[in-house]
PDB file of C-alpha atoms in Angstrom:
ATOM      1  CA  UNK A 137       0.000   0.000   0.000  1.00 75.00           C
ATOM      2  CA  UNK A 138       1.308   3.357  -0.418  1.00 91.00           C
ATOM      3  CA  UNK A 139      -0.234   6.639   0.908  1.00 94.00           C
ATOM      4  CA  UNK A 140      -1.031   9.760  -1.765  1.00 97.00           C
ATOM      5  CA  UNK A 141      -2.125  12.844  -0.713  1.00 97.00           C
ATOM      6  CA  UNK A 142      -3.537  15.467  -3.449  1.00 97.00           C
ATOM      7  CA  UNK A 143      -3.337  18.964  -3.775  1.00 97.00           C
ATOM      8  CA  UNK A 144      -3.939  21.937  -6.014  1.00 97.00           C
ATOM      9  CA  UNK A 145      -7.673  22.077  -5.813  1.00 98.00           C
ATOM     10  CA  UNK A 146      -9.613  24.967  -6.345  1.00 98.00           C
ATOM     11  CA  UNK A 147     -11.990  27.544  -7.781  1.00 98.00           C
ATOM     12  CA  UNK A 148     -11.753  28.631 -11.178  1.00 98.00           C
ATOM     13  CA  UNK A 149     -13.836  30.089 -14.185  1.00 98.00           C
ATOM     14  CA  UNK A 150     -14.463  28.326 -17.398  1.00 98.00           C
ATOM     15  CA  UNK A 151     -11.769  27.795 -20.017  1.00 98.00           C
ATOM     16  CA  UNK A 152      -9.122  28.591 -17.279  1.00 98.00           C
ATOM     17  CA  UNK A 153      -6.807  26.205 -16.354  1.00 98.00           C
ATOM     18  CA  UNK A 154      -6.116  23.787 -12.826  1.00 98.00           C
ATOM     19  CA  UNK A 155      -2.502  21.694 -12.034  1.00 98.00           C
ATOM     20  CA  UNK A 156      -3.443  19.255  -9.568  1.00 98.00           C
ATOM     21  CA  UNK A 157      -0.418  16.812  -7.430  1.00 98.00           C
ATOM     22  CA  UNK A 158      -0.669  13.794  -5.881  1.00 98.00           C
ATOM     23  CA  UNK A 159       2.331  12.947  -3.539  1.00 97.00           C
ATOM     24  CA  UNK A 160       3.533   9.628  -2.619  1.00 96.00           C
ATOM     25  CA  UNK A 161       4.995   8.149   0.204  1.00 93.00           C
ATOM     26  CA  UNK A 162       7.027   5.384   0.243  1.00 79.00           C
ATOM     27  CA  UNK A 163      10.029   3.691  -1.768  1.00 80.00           C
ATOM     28  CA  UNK A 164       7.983   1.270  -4.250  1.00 89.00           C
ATOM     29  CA  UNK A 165       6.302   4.046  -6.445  1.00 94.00           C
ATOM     30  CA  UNK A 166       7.290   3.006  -9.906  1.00 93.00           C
ATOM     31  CA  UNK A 167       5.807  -0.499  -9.140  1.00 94.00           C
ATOM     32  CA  UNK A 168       2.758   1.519  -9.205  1.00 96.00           C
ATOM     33  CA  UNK A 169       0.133   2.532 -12.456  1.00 97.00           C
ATOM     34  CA  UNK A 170      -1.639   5.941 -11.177  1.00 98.00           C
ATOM     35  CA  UNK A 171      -4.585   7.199 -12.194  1.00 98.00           C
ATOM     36  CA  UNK A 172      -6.760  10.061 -11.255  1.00 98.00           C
ATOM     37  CA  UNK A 173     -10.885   9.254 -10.820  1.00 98.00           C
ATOM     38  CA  UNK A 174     -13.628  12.349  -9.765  1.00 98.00           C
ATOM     39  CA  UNK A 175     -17.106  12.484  -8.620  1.00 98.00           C
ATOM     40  CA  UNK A 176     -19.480  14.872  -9.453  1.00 97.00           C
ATOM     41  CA  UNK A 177     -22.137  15.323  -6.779  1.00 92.00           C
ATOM     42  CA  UNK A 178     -24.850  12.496  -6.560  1.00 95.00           C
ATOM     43  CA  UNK A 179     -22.862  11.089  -9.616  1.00 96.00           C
ATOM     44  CA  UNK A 180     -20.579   8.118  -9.799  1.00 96.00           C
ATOM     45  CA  UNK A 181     -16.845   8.432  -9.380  1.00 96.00           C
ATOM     46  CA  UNK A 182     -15.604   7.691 -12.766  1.00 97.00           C
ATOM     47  CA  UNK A 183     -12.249   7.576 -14.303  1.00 97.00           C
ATOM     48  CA  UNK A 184     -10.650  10.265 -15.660  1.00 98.00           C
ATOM     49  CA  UNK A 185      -7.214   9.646 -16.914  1.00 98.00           C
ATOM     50  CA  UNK A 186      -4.273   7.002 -16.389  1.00 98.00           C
ATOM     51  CA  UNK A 187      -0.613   6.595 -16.724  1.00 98.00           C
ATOM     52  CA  UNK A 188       1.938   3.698 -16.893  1.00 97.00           C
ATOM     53  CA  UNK A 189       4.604   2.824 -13.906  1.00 96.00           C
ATOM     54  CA  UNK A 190       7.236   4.661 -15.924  1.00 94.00           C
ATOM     55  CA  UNK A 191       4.896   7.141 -17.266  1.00 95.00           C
ATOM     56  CA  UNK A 192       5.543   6.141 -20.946  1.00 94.00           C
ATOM     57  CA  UNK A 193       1.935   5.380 -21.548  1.00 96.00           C
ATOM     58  CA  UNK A 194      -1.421   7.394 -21.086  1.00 97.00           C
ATOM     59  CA  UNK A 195      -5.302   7.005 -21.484  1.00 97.00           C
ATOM     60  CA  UNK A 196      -7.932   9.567 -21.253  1.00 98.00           C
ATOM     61  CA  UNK A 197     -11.799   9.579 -21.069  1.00 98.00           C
ATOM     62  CA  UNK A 198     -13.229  11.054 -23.831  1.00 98.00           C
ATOM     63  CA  UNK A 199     -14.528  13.323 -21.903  1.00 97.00           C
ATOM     64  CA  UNK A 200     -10.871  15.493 -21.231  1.00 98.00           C
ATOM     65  CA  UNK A 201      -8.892  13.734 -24.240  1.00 96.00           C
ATOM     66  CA  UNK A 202      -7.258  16.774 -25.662  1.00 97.00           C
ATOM     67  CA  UNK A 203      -7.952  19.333 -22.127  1.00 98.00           C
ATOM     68  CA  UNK A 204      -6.280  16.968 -19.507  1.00 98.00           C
ATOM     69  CA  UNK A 205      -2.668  15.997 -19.528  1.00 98.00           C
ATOM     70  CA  UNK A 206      -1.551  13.138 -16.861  1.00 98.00           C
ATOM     71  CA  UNK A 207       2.386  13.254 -16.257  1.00 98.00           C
ATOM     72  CA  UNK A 208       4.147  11.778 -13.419  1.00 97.00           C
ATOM     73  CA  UNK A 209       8.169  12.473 -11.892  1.00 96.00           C
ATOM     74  CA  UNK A 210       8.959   9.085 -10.064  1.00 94.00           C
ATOM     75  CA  UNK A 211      12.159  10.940  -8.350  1.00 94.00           C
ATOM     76  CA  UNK A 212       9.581  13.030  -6.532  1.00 96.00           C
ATOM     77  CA  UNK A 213       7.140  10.676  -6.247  1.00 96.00           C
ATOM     78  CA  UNK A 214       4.552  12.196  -7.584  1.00 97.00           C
ATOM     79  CA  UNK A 215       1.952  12.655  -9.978  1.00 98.00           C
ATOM     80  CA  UNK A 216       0.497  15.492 -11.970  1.00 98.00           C
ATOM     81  CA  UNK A 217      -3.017  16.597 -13.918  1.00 98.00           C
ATOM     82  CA  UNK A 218      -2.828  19.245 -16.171  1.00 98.00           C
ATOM     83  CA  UNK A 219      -6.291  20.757 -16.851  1.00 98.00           C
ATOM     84  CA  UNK A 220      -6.798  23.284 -19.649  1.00 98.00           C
ATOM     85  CA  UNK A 221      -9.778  24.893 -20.755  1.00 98.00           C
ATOM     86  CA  UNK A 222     -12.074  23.850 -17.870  1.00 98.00           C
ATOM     87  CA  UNK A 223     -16.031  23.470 -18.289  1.00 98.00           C
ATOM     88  CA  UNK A 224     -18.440  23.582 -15.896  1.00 98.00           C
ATOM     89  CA  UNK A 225     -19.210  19.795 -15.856  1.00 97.00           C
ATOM     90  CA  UNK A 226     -15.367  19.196 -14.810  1.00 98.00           C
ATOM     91  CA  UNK A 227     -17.106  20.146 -11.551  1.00 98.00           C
ATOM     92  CA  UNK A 228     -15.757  17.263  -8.904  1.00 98.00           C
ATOM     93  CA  UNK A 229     -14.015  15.715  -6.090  1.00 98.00           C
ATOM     94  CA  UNK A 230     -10.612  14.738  -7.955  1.00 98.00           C
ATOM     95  CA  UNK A 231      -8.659  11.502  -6.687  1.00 98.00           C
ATOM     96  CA  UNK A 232      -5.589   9.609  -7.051  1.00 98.00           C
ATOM     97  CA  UNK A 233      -5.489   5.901  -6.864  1.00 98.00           C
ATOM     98  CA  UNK A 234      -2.841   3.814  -7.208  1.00 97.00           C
ATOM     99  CA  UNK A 235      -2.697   0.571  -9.024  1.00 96.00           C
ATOM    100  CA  UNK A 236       0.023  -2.254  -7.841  1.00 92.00           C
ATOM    101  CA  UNK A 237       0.985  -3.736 -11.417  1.00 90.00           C
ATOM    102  CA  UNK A 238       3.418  -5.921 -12.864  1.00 88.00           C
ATOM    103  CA  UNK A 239       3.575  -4.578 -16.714  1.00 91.00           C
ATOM    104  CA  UNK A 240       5.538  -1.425 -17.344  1.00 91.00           C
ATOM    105  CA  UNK A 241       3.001  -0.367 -19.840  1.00 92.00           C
ATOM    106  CA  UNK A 242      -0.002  -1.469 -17.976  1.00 94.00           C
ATOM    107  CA  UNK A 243      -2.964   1.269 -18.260  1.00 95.00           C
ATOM    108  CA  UNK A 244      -5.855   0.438 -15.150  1.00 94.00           C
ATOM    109  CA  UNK A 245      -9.136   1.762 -16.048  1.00 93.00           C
ATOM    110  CA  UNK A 246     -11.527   0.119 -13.726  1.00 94.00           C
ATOM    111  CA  UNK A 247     -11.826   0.960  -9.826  1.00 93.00           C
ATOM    112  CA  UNK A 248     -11.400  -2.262  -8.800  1.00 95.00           C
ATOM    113  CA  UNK A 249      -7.789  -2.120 -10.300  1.00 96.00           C
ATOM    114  CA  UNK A 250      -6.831   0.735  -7.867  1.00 96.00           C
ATOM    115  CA  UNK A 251      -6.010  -0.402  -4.306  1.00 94.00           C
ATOM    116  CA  UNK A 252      -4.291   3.138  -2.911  1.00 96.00           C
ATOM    117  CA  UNK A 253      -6.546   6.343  -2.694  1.00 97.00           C
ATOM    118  CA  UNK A 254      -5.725  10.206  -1.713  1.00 97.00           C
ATOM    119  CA  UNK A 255      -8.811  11.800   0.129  1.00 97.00           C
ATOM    120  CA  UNK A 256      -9.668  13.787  -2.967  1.00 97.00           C
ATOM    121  CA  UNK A 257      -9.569  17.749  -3.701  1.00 98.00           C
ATOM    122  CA  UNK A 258     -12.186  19.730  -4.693  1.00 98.00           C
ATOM    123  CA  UNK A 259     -12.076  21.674  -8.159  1.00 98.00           C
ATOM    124  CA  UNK A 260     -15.092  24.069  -9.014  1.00 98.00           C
ATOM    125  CA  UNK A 261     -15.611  25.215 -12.190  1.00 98.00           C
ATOM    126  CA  UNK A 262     -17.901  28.602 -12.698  1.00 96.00           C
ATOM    127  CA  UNK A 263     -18.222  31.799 -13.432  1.00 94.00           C
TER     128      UNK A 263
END
């Protein structure tokens, strides 16, 4: 198990952008696929965006393929999502979840994949 705690939550208006972090503890970290999940109020959480142990692999929902950029720095043990031109329904809790995974290339997509999860930040999209 390893603990991830994210950060860079926030208010902003549409078509501005957000960088949110998730920081790692621990010395195993590149075992680990990350991924970042949200939940929209009385909603589902649902997956947003993955990336391989050594971060040469991505996916995206369709939903922020082309806004959202996942990139991760295993020396600082942590993980990054670029948002650009934010919409209101980008409106969620944000978490990280780590995935424990054997492949170097392996892309999780489902939550039961994920066995590590930060408490979530909030990002609030509105004018």
């Amino acid at each position: 198990q390893v603990q991830l705690v994210e950060s860079g939550g926030g208010l902003v208006l549409p078509g501005g952008s957000l960088r949110l972090s998730c920081a790692a503890s621990g010395r195993t970290f590149s075992n680990y696929a990350m991924g970042w999940f949200r939940q929209a109020p009385g909603k589902e959480r649902v997956f947003v965006a993955a990336i391989s142990r050594r971060g040469g692999s991505t996916y995206y929902a369709d939903s922020v393929n082309g806004r959202f950029t996942m990139s991760r720095d295993n020396a600082k043990n942590t993980v990054y999502l670029q948002m650009n031109n934010l919409k209101p329904e980008d409106t969620a809790v944000y978490y990280c979840a780590a995935a424990n995974v054997l492949g170097y290339y392996d892309i999780p997509r489902l939550h039961s994949e994920y066995t590590s999860w930060g408490q979530g930040t909030q990002v609030t999209v509105s004018s």
